Amino acid sequence: MTARRWLASALVLLALLGAGLTGCSKGERSPEGDAGLPVDPVLLAYLSRAKSAHHIADRHEEAGALDKAVEPLQRLVDGPAPGGGGASAPAEVREVMADTLARLADLKSQLGQHDAAAKDVERGLELARETTYFRGHLFEVRGLVDERLAKELDAKGDKAGAEAAKKRALDAFEKSMAIQADVIERATSKPEAAP
Amino acid sequence: MTRDSSDDLVLLPEEQEEELARALRAAFAPGQLDPAVNEALIAAALEDPLAPPSDEEIAESERLRDALEGRGSHASADLARALRAAAAPPALRELDAERVAERVLGKRVSRRRKVLIVAFGTVATTTVALAASWFLVISPALDGGRGTELAAQAEALAVSRSTAGMFSEKFEPGATTARVDRIALARSRDLRSNRYALWGVR
């Protein structure tokens, strides 16, 4: 093989590689931002981090240290995430983040941090906008948060505040039930794709 | 291996060039894997990707980092440089262009002609790349050839998607960790599957 042929072969190879790479990157784009891109080590790193955070929180929760259980979960939801962790993040990131925010809200509510708990639920609902168990669970937690607040206000003698919180709790539970029913109906009428 | 007099441009002997061509072809369009190699790849892939690095791995990674920064050598650093050169080849240096031209034309070129060779080299490179793209990628793709095959391979990769379908019952309180574990496990399988697909062993 001459130098000219070798050079031509190398150029052909580069042209093929370039065309192949361009084709791959364009073919996997989806209108949902980063969602729909191939599962990659960055996504796995995030999920691994989430897994660790929840296991650490489990240990603290089992020991009755709810404030310590909050800390790793808070770091997870405030830390780096693929796609920025917002609405354009991959679906798995948004769902794990939403589920984590639901757990955080539950813990904070048990610690009497009702405002922070309500904010976590709202943040979770922004991420879990589709009709899924993730969204239904967030409404269920919102109901629990308001229920606990109602008890606290009632104990303090704030009857009006307690009644309002009870009303909100009931609304949230109703909403949760409606979402769960919708999910069940969809699942039974059209089987979900395999994970 | 032959070497041009007083120059550092190295041309491979024909048999080594053929070997290089075979390696490039195998890298771009791998054939059937030997079953033993396949088993070895599976064993390697099944190792826990999240396990902490061993002392040996840490030492190797430090060696690789040093080599990439120009201190010492490492086989993986050579591979990384080769891949970088393949993906984003630097422009041919003037002297290299001259030597290639000499080799091809069989005679020494004058200093004045070097500029022409470099300029011609750039045009010729672009032309060859465009022509190759048309005959080997664009045209076959239109006919359902290699381009279609590449697109099919890309489509075979597991993509990021909702995990909602993994859960058939409403979420129970206190089970968040189990759900996250399940999601992480499912996606780690997807990642492994993608690696197999990219290696061409699926």
PDB file of N, CA and C in Angstrom, chain A residues 67-99:
ATOM      1  N   ASP A  67     -33.921  14.535  61.721  1.00  0.00           N
ATOM      2  CA  ASP A  67     -33.179  15.698  61.208  1.00  0.00           C
ATOM      3  C   ASP A  67     -31.932  15.261  60.435  1.00  0.00           C
ATOM      4  N   LYS A  68     -31.312  14.178  60.933  1.00  0.00           N
ATOM      5  CA  LYS A  68     -30.133  13.676  60.204  1.00  0.00           C
ATOM      6  C   LYS A  68     -30.548  12.971  58.906  1.00  0.00           C
ATOM      7  N   ALA A  69     -31.738  12.392  58.912  1.00  0.00           N
ATOM      8  CA  ALA A  69     -32.219  11.717  57.700  1.00  0.00           C
ATOM      9  C   ALA A  69     -32.483  12.741  56.589  1.00  0.00           C
ATOM     10  N   VAL A  70     -32.865  13.950  56.974  1.00  0.00           N
ATOM     11  CA  VAL A  70     -33.151  15.001  55.985  1.00  0.00           C
ATOM     12  C   VAL A  70     -31.883  15.387  55.214  1.00  0.00           C
ATOM     13  N   GLU A  71     -30.763  15.420  55.915  1.00  0.00           N
ATOM     14  CA  GLU A  71     -29.532  16.010  55.358  1.00  0.00           C
ATOM     15  C   GLU A  71     -29.060  15.375  54.029  1.00  0.00           C
ATOM     16  N   PRO A  72     -28.892  14.029  53.945  1.00  0.00           N
ATOM     17  CA  PRO A  72     -28.438  13.463  52.653  1.00  0.00           C
ATOM     18  C   PRO A  72     -29.452  13.654  51.530  1.00  0.00           C
ATOM     19  N   LEU A  73     -30.730  13.643  51.896  1.00  0.00           N
ATOM     20  CA  LEU A  73     -31.764  13.812  50.863  1.00  0.00           C
ATOM     21  C   LEU A  73     -31.772  15.248  50.351  1.00  0.00           C
ATOM     22  N   GLN A  74     -31.554  16.188  51.257  1.00  0.00           N
ATOM     23  CA  GLN A  74     -31.505  17.601  50.853  1.00  0.00           C
ATOM     24  C   GLN A  74     -30.320  17.845  49.923  1.00  0.00           C
ATOM     25  N   ARG A  75     -29.182  17.189  50.270  1.00  0.00           N
ATOM     26  CA  ARG A  75     -27.996  17.347  49.414  1.00  0.00           C
ATOM     27  C   ARG A  75     -28.274  16.767  48.021  1.00  0.00           C
ATOM     28  N   LEU A  76     -29.037  15.691  47.988  1.00  0.00           N
ATOM     29  CA  LEU A  76     -29.354  15.083  46.691  1.00  0.00           C
ATOM     30  C   LEU A  76     -30.209  16.021  45.827  1.00  0.00           C
ATOM     31  N   VAL A  77     -31.249  16.578  46.412  1.00  0.00           N
ATOM     32  CA  VAL A  77     -32.148  17.411  45.585  1.00  0.00           C
ATOM     33  C   VAL A  77     -31.540  18.779  45.259  1.00  0.00           C
ATOM     34  N   ASP A  78     -30.564  19.207  46.064  1.00  0.00           N
ATOM     35  CA  ASP A  78     -29.903  20.498  45.784  1.00  0.00           C
ATOM     36  C   ASP A  78     -28.593  20.326  45.025  1.00  0.00           C
ATOM     37  N   GLY A  79     -28.165  19.074  44.843  1.00  0.00           N
ATOM     38  CA  GLY A  79     -26.860  18.816  44.212  1.00  0.00           C
ATOM     39  C   GLY A  79     -26.954  18.712  42.702  1.00  0.00           C
ATOM     40  N   PRO A  80     -25.821  18.357  42.076  1.00  0.00           N
ATOM     41  CA  PRO A  80     -25.799  18.257  40.606  1.00  0.00           C
ATOM     42  C   PRO A  80     -26.673  17.107  40.111  1.00  0.00           C
ATOM     43  N   ALA A  81     -27.298  17.333  38.986  1.00  0.00           N
ATOM     44  CA  ALA A  81     -28.145  16.281  38.385  1.00  0.00           C
ATOM     45  C   ALA A  81     -28.082  16.414  36.874  1.00  0.00           C
ATOM     46  N   PRO A  82     -28.138  15.291  36.143  1.00  0.00           N
ATOM     47  CA  PRO A  82     -28.143  15.373  34.676  1.00  0.00           C
ATOM     48  C   PRO A  82     -29.289  16.260  34.191  1.00  0.00           C
ATOM     49  N   GLY A  83     -28.991  17.094  33.232  1.00  0.00           N
ATOM     50  CA  GLY A  83     -30.029  17.987  32.689  1.00  0.00           C
ATOM     51  C   GLY A  83     -30.405  19.104  33.642  1.00  0.00           C
ATOM     52  N   GLY A  84     -29.606  19.281  34.698  1.00  0.00           N
ATOM     53  CA  GLY A  84     -29.858  20.365  35.642  1.00  0.00           C
ATOM     54  C   GLY A  84     -30.898  20.025  36.703  1.00  0.00           C
ATOM     55  N   GLY A  85     -31.511  18.839  36.586  1.00  0.00           N
ATOM     56  CA  GLY A  85     -32.473  18.426  37.612  1.00  0.00           C
ATOM     57  C   GLY A  85     -33.824  19.114  37.489  1.00  0.00           C
ATOM     58  N   GLY A  86     -34.005  19.945  36.465  1.00  0.00           N
ATOM     59  CA  GLY A  86     -35.281  20.640  36.293  1.00  0.00           C
ATOM     60  C   GLY A  86     -36.186  19.928  35.307  1.00  0.00           C
ATOM     61  N   ALA A  87     -37.063  20.719  34.689  1.00  0.00           N
ATOM     62  CA  ALA A  87     -38.059  20.137  33.782  1.00  0.00           C
ATOM     63  C   ALA A  87     -37.427  19.474  32.562  1.00  0.00           C
ATOM     64  N   SER A  88     -36.187  19.898  32.190  1.00  0.00           N
ATOM     65  CA  SER A  88     -35.559  19.305  31.010  1.00  0.00           C
ATOM     66  C   SER A  88     -34.667  18.119  31.356  1.00  0.00           C
ATOM     67  N   ALA A  89     -34.645  17.723  32.611  1.00  0.00           N
ATOM     68  CA  ALA A  89     -33.808  16.582  33.018  1.00  0.00           C
ATOM     69  C   ALA A  89     -34.414  15.284  32.488  1.00  0.00           C
ATOM     70  N   PRO A  90     -33.585  14.220  32.393  1.00  0.00           N
ATOM     71  CA  PRO A  90     -34.127  12.926  31.968  1.00  0.00           C
ATOM     72  C   PRO A  90     -35.269  12.490  32.892  1.00  0.00           C
ATOM     73  N   ALA A  91     -36.176  11.712  32.349  1.00  0.00           N
ATOM     74  CA  ALA A  91     -37.374  11.312  33.098  1.00  0.00           C
ATOM     75  C   ALA A  91     -37.027  10.654  34.436  1.00  0.00           C
ATOM     76  N   GLU A  92     -36.022   9.766  34.417  1.00  0.00           N
ATOM     77  CA  GLU A  92     -35.664   9.070  35.658  1.00  0.00           C
ATOM     78  C   GLU A  92     -35.225  10.054  36.735  1.00  0.00           C
ATOM     79  N   VAL A  93     -34.476  11.075  36.314  1.00  0.00           N
ATOM     80  CA  VAL A  93     -33.969  12.069  37.280  1.00  0.00           C
ATOM     81  C   VAL A  93     -35.141  12.831  37.883  1.00  0.00           C
ATOM     82  N   ARG A  94     -36.082  13.251  37.029  1.00  0.00           N
ATOM     83  CA  ARG A  94     -37.237  14.009  37.531  1.00  0.00           C
ATOM     84  C   ARG A  94     -38.063  13.157  38.490  1.00  0.00           C
ATOM     85  N   GLU A  95     -38.216  11.884  38.146  1.00  0.00           N
ATOM     86  CA  GLU A  95     -39.058  11.022  38.990  1.00  0.00           C
ATOM     87  C   GLU A  95     -38.384  10.696  40.322  1.00  0.00           C
ATOM     88  N   VAL A  96     -37.104  10.389  40.274  1.00  0.00           N
ATOM     89  CA  VAL A  96     -36.392  10.107  41.531  1.00  0.00           C
ATOM     90  C   VAL A  96     -36.354  11.372  42.389  1.00  0.00           C
ATOM     91  N   MET A  97     -36.137  12.502  41.749  1.00  0.00           N
ATOM     92  CA  MET A  97     -36.113  13.778  42.470  1.00  0.00           C
ATOM     93  C   MET A  97     -37.492  14.048  43.110  1.00  0.00           C
ATOM     94  N   ALA A  98     -38.549  13.808  42.361  1.00  0.00           N
ATOM     95  CA  ALA A  98     -39.903  14.044  42.886  1.00  0.00           C
ATOM     96  C   ALA A  98     -40.184  13.125  44.067  1.00  0.00           C
ATOM     97  N   ASP A  99     -39.787  11.862  43.944  1.00  0.00           N
ATOM     98  CA  ASP A  99     -40.019  10.908  45.033  1.00  0.00           C
ATOM     99  C   ASP A  99     -39.203  11.300  46.270  1.00  0.00           C
TER     100      ASP A  99
END
